[in-house]
Coordinates of C-alpha atoms and ligand atoms in Angstrom, one line a residue:
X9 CA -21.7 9.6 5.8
X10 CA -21.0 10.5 9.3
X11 CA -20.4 8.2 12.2
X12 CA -20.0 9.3 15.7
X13 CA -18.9 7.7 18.8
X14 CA -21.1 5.0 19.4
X15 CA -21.8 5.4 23.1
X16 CA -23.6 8.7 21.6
X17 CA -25.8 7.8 18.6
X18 CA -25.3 4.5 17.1
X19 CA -28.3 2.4 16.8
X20 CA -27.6 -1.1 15.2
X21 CA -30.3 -2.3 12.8
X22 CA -31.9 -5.6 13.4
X23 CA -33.8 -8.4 11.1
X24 CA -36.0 -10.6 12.2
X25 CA -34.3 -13.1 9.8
X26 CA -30.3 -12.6 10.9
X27 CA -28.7 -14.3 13.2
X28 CA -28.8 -11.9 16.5
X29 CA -26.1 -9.6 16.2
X30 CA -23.2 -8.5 18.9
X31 CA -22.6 -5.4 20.5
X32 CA -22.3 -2.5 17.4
X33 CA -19.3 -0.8 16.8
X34 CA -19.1 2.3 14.9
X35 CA -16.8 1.6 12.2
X36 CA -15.7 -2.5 11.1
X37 CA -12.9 -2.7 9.1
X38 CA -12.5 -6.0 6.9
X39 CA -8.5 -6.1 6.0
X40 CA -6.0 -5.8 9.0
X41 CA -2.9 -4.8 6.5
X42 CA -1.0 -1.2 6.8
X43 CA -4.3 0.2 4.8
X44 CA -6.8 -1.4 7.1
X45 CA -5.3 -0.6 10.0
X46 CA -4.0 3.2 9.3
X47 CA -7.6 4.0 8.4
X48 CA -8.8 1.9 12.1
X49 CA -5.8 4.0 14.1
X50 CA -6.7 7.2 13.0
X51 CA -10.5 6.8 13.2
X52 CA -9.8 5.0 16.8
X53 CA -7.7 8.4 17.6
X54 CA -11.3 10.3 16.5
X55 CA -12.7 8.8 19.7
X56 CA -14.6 5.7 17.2
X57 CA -14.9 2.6 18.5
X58 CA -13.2 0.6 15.8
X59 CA -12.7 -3.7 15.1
X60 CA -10.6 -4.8 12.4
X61 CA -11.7 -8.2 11.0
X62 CA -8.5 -10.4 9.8
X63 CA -7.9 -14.1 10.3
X64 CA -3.6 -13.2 9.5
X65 CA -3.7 -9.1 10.0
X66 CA -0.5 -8.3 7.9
X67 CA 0.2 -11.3 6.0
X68 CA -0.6 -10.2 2.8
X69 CA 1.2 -7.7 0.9
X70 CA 2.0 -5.6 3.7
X71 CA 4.3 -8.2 4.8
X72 CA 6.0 -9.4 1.2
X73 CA 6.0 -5.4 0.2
X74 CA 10.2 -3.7 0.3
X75 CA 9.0 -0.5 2.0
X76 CA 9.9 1.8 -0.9
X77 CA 8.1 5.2 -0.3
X78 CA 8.9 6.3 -4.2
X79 CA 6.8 8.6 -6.4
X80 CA 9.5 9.3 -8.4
X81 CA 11.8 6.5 -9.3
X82 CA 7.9 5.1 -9.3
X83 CA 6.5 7.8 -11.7
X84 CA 5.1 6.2 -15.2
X85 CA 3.8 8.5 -18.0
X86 CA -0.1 9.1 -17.9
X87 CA 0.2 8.8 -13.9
X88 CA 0.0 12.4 -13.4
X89 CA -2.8 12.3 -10.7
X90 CA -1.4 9.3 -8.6
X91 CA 1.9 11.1 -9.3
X92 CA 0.4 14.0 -7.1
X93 CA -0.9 11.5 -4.4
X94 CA 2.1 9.8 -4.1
X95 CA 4.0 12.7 -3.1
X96 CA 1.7 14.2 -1.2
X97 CA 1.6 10.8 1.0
X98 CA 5.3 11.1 1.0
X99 CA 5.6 14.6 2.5
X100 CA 3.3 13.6 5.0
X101 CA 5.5 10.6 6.3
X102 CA 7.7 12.4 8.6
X103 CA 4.6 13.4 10.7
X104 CA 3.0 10.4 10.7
X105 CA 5.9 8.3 11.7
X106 CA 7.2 10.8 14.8
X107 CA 3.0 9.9 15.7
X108 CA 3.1 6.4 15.3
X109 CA 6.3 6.0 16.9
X110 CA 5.5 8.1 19.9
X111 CA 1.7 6.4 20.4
X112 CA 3.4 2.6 19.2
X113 CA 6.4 3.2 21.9
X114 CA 8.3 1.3 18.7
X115 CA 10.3 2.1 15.4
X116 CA 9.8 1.8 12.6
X117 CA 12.8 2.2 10.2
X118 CA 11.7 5.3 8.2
X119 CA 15.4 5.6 6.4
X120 CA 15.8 9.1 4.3
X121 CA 18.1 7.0 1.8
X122 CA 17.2 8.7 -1.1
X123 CA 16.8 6.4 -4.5
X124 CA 19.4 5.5 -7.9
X125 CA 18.2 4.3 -10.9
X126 CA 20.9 2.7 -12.8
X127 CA 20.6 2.3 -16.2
X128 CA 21.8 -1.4 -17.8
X129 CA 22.7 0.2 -21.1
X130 CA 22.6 3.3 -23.4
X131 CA 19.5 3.1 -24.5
X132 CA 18.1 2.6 -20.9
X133 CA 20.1 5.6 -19.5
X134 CA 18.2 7.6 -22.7
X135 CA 14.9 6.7 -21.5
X136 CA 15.9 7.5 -17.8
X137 CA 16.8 10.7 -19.1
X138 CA 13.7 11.3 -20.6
X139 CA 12.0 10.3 -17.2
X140 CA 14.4 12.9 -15.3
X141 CA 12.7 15.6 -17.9
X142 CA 9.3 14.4 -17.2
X143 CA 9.7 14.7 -13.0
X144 CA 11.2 17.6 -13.3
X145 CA 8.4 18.8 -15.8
X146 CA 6.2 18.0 -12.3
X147 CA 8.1 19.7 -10.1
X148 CA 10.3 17.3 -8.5
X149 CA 14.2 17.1 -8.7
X150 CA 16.0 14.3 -10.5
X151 CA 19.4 14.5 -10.9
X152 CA 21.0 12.7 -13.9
X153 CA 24.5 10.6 -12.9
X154 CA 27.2 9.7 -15.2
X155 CA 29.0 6.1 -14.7
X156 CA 31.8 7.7 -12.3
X157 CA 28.9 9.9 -10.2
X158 CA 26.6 6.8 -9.8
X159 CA 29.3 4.3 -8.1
X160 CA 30.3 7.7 -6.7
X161 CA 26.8 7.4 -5.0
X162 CA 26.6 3.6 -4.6
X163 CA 30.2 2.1 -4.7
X164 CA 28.9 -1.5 -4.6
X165 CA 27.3 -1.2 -7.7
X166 CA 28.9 -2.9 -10.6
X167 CA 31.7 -0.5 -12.7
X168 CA 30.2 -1.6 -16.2
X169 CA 26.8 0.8 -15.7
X170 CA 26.8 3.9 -18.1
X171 CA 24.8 5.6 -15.5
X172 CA 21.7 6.4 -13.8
X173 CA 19.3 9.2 -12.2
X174 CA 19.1 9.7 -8.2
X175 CA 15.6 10.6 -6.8
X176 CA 17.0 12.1 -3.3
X177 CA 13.5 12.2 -1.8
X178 CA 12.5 8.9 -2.4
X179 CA 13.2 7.2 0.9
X180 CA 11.9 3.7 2.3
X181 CA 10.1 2.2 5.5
X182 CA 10.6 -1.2 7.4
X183 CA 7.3 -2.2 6.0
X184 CA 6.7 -5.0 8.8
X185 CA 7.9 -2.7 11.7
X186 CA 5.1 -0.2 10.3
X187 CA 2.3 -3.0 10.5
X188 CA 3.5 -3.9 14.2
X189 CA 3.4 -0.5 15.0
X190 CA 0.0 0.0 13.6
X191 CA -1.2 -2.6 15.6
X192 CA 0.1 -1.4 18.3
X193 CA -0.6 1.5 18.6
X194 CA -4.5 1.4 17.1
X195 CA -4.9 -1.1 20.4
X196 CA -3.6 1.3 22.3
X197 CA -6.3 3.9 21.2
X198 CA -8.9 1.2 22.3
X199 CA -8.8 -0.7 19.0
X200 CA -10.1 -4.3 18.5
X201 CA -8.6 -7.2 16.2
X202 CA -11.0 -10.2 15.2
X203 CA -8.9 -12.7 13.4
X204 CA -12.1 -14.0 11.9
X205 CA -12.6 -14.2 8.3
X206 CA -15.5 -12.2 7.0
X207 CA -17.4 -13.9 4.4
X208 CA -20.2 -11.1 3.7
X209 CA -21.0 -7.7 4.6
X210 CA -24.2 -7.4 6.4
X211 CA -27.5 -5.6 4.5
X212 CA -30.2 -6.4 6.0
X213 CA -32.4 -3.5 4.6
X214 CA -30.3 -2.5 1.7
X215 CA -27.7 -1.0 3.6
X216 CA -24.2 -2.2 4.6
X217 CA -24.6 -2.3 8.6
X218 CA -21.7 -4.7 9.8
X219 CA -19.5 -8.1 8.5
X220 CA -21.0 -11.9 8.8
X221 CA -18.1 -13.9 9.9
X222 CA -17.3 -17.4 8.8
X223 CA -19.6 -18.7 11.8
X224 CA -22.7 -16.9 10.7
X225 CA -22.1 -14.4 13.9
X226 CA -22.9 -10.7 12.8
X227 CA -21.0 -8.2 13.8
X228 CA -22.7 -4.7 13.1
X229 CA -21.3 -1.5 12.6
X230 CA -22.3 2.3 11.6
X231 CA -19.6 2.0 9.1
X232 CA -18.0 -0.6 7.1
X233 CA -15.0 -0.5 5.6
X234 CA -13.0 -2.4 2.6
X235 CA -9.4 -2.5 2.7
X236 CA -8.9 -6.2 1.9
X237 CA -6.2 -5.5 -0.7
X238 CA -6.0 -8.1 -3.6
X239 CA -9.0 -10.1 -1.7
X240 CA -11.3 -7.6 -1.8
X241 CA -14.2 -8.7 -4.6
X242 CA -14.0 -11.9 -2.1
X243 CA -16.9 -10.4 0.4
X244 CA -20.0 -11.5 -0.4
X245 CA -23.3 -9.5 0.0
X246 CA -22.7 -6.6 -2.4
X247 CA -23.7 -7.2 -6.3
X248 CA -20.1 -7.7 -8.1
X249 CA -20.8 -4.9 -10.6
X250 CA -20.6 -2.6 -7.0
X251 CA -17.7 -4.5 -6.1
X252 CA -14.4 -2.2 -6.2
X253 CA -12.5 -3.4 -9.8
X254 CA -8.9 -5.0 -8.3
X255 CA -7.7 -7.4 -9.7
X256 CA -4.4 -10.3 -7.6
X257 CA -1.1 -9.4 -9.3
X258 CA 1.2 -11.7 -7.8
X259 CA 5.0 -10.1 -6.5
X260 CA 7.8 -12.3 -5.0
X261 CA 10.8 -10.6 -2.9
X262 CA 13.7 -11.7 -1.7
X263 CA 15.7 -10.9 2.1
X264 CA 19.1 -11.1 1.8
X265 CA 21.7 -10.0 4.6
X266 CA 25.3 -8.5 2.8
X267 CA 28.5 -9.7 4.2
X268 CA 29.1 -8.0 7.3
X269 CA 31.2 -4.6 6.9
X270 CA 29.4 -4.0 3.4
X271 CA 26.8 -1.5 3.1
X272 CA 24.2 0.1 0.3
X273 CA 23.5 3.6 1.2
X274 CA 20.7 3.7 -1.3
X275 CA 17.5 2.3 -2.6
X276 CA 18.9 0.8 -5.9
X277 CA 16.9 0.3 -8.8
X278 CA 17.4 -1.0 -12.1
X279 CA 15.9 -2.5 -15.5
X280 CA 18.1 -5.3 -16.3
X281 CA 17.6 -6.7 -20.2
X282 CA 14.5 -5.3 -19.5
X283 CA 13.4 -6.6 -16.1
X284 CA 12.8 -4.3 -12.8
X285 CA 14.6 -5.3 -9.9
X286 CA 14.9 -3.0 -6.8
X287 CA 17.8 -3.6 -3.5
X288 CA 16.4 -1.7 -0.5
X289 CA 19.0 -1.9 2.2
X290 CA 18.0 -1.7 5.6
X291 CA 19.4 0.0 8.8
X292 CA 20.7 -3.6 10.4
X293 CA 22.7 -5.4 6.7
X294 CA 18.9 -6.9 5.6
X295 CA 18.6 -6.1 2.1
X296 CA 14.9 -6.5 0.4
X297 CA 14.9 -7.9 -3.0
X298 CA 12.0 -7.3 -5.3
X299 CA 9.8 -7.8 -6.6
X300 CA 8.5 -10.5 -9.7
X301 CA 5.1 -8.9 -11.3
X302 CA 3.2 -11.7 -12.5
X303 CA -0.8 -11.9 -13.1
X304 CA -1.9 -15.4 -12.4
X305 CA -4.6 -15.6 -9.8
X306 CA -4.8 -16.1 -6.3
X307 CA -1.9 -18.4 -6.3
X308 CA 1.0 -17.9 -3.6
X309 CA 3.6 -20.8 -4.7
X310 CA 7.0 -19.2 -4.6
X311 CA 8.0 -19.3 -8.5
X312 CA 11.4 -20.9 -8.4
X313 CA 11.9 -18.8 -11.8
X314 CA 11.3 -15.6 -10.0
X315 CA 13.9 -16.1 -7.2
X316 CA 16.5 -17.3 -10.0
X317 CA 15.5 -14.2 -12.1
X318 CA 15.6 -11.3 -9.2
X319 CA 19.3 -12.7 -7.6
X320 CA 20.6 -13.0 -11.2
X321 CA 19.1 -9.1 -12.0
X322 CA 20.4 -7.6 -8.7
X323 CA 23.8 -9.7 -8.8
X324 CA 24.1 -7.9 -11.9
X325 CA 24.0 -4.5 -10.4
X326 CA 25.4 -5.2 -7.1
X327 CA 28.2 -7.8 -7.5
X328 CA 28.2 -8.5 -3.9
X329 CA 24.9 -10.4 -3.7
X330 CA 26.9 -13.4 -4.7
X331 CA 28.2 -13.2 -1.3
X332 CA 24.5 -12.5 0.6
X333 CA 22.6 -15.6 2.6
X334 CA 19.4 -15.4 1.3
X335 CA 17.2 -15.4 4.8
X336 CA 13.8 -15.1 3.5
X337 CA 11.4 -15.7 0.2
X338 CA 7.8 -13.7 0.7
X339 CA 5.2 -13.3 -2.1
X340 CA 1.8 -11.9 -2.1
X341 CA -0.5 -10.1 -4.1
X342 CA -0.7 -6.6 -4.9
X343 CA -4.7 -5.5 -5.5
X344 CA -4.5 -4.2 -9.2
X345 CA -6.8 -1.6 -10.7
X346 CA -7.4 -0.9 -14.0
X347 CA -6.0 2.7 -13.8
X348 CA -3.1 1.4 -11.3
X349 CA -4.5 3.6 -9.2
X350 CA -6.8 3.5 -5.6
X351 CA -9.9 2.9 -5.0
X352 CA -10.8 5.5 -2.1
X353 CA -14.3 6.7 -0.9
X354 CA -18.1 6.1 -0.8
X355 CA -19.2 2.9 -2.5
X356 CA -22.6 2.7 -4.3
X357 CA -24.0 0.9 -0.9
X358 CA -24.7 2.6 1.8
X359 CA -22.6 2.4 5.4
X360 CA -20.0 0.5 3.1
X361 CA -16.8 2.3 2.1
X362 CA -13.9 1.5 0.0
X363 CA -10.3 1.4 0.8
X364 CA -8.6 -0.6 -1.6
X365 CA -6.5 -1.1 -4.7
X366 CA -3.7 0.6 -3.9
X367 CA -1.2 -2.1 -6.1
X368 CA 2.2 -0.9 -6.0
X369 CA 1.9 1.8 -3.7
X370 CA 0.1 0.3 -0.8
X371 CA 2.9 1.7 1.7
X372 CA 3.3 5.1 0.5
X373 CA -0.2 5.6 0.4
X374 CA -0.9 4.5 4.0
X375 CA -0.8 8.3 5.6
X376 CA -3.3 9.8 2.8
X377 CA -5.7 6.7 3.0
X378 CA -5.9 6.5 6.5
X379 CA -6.6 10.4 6.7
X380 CA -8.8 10.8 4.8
X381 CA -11.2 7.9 5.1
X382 CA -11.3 9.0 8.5
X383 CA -12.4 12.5 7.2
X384 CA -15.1 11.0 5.3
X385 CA -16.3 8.9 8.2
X386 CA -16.3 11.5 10.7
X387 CA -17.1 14.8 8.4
X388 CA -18.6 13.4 5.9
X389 CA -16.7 14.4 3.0
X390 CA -13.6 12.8 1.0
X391 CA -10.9 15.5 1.4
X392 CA -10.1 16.9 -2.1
X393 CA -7.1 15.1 -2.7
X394 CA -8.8 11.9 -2.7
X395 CA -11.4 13.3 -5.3
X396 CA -9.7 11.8 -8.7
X397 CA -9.4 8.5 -6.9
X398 CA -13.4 7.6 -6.0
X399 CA -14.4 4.0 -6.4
X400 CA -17.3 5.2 -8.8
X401 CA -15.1 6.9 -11.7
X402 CA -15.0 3.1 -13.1
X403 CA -18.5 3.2 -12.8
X404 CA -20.7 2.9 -16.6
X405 CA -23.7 1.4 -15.1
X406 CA -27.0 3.4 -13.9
X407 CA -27.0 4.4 -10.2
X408 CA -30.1 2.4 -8.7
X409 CA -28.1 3.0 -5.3
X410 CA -27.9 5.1 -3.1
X411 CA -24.3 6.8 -3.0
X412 CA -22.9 6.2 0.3
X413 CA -21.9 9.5 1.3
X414 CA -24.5 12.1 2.4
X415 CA -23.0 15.7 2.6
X416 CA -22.1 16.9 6.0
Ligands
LIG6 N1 6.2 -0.9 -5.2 C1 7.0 -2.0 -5.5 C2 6.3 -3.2 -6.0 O1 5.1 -3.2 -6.1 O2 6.9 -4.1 -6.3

């Protein structure tokens, strides 16, 4: 799969049968969220000419999402290879931010807080112990806190906790500055936004050469891409067993702002009588609340329960909450896989790509994505990190497709 600037090569095909289509661009993009639009910048910087198709770009998860960029304190046994995506997404932040900044003219609150994990109770500071011995297993430091070190670290948090571990590299970003810098700065390459909806891809001879809008106007491309998060199975055109395998799971966070004068140095994170909460404090007093995990459809309806259960959870570990105004109640949906991991690469179809399924780590993996999709669509080939995480290892059905990607 290799597209090239269109003014050089790009031929749109036409049917007799479709409604007649616009100008072609080389790469459409359907999802304008930090995944849709990382992957637009980047091939926009590549000299592609590049329209992202949202009706809301950044309304979904990108905007309900806290901005943790955490491979540890998000490490879970059996995760290995995301474990090794995660972080190699993370090391790549720094670069990608000084980039963005620069091209956005804007920041976007990349904060090297490093994370704590308190522990509720003996038994949870055991198994946090037991997670410290698996990072560090990987490579990666975790330090292990007794009570006294951890409010040593984080003096807001409550004096009852028997401890905790600290990740010191896992940092966080203003989630929402990111997407407006995206934006921003993917125009500035000579980007397009459409806030259309897409209802279909468009095949008229088998292969994926563009979007159909809600209208019925086509709008071809040399490349299409996926990156509609939780909504992606809801594009018509492709069979559903070619369809990438994600799944809504609904999350729900909270922004708070602290009294004035009190501040949390640190992501926070905790499992309180067994329920994850997470306090991400901001640069100016916000503090980001999150996040309820519940598998229910396509439903949006803030869950009174859930804002009841994450202010009781985090006024458990931070005392102070009491105090907060609660500004702000988001929720979204995170695009589940069945491996909890993404979705990146060649789909069975070809000119159609997928970008998707990134569930909990949609942030974090916003460098690695947008690089290397870009790779694929201007080389050819999915870089080798991205290898483990190709649409079609889900795949148990015979190939009566033709793989999208056609080595360079
Ligand atoms: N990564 C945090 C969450 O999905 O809630």
């Amino acid at each position: 799969m290799r597209a090239r600037p269109t003014r050089k090569a790009h031929t749109p095909m036409t049917d007799a049968a479709s409604p007649a289509p616009g100008n072609a661009v080389d790469v459409a993009v359907i999802g304008g969220g930090l995944i849709g639009l990382g992957i637009a910048w980047r091939c926009a910087q590549r000299g592609l000419a590049v329209t992202v198709f949202d009706p809301a770009p950044g309304s979904g998860a990108s905007w309900t999402a806290a901005g943790m960029l955490a491979p540890v304190t998000e490490l879970r046994y059996g995760e290995q290879s995301l474990f090794a995506l995660n972080l190699l997404s993370a090391q790549r932040y720094p670069e990608f931010v000084e980039e963005l900044q620069s091209a956005a003219g804007m920041d976007v609150g990349y904060r090297l807080t490093g994370s704590v994990v308190a522990a509720w109770d003996a038994a949870d500071l055991a198994s946090l112990r037991d997670l410290a011995v698996f990072a560090k297993s990987l490579g990666h430091p975790v330090e292990v806190l007794t009570g006294r070190e951890l409010r040593r670290e984080s003096p807001l948090l409550s004096p009852g906790l028997p401890g905790g571990i600290i990740a010191p590299d896992d940092h966080q970003v203003n989630n929402r500055k990111l997407h407006a810098a995206l934006r921003a700065a993917f125009s500035a390459a000579g980007g397009r936004v459409v806030t259309e909806r897409v209802t279909a891809v468009w095949s008229p001879r088998g292969r994926v050469a563009g979007v159909v809008l809600a209208d019925g106007t086509v709008a071809p491309a040399g490349i299409t891409v996926l990156a509609a998060g939780a909504w992606s199975r809801q594009v018509d055109g492709v069979p559903p067993e070619l369809m990438p395998r994600v799944r809504p799971v609904k999350g729900q966070t909270l922004r708070l702002r602290l009294p004035s004068g009190e501040v949390l140095g640190r992501v926070v994170r905790g499992t309180v009588r067994g329920s994850p909460v997470y306090l991400v404090p901001r640069e100016d007093g916000e503090l980001v609340v999150g996040a309820s995990s519940e598998e229910t459809g396509f439903g949006l309806t803030p869950r009174a329960g859930a804002v009841y259960e994450l202010l009781r959870d985090a006024q458990s570990l931070l005392p102070i909450v009491a105090e907060a105004h609660l500004e702000d109640v988001s929720t979204s949906l995170r695009p589940g896989s069945p491996d909890n991991a993404p979705m990146i690469g060649p789909s069975r179809i070809e000119g159609l790509v997928f970008a998707t399924g990134h569930y909990r780590n949609g942030v974090l993996l916003t460098p690695v994505t947008a690089d290397g999709v870009a790779d694929l669509i201007t080389n050819g080939t999915l870089p080798i990190e991205l290898l483990p995480f190709r649409p079609d290892r889900f795949s148990t059905h015979p190939d009566t497709h033709r793989p999208a990607e056609v080595p360079a």
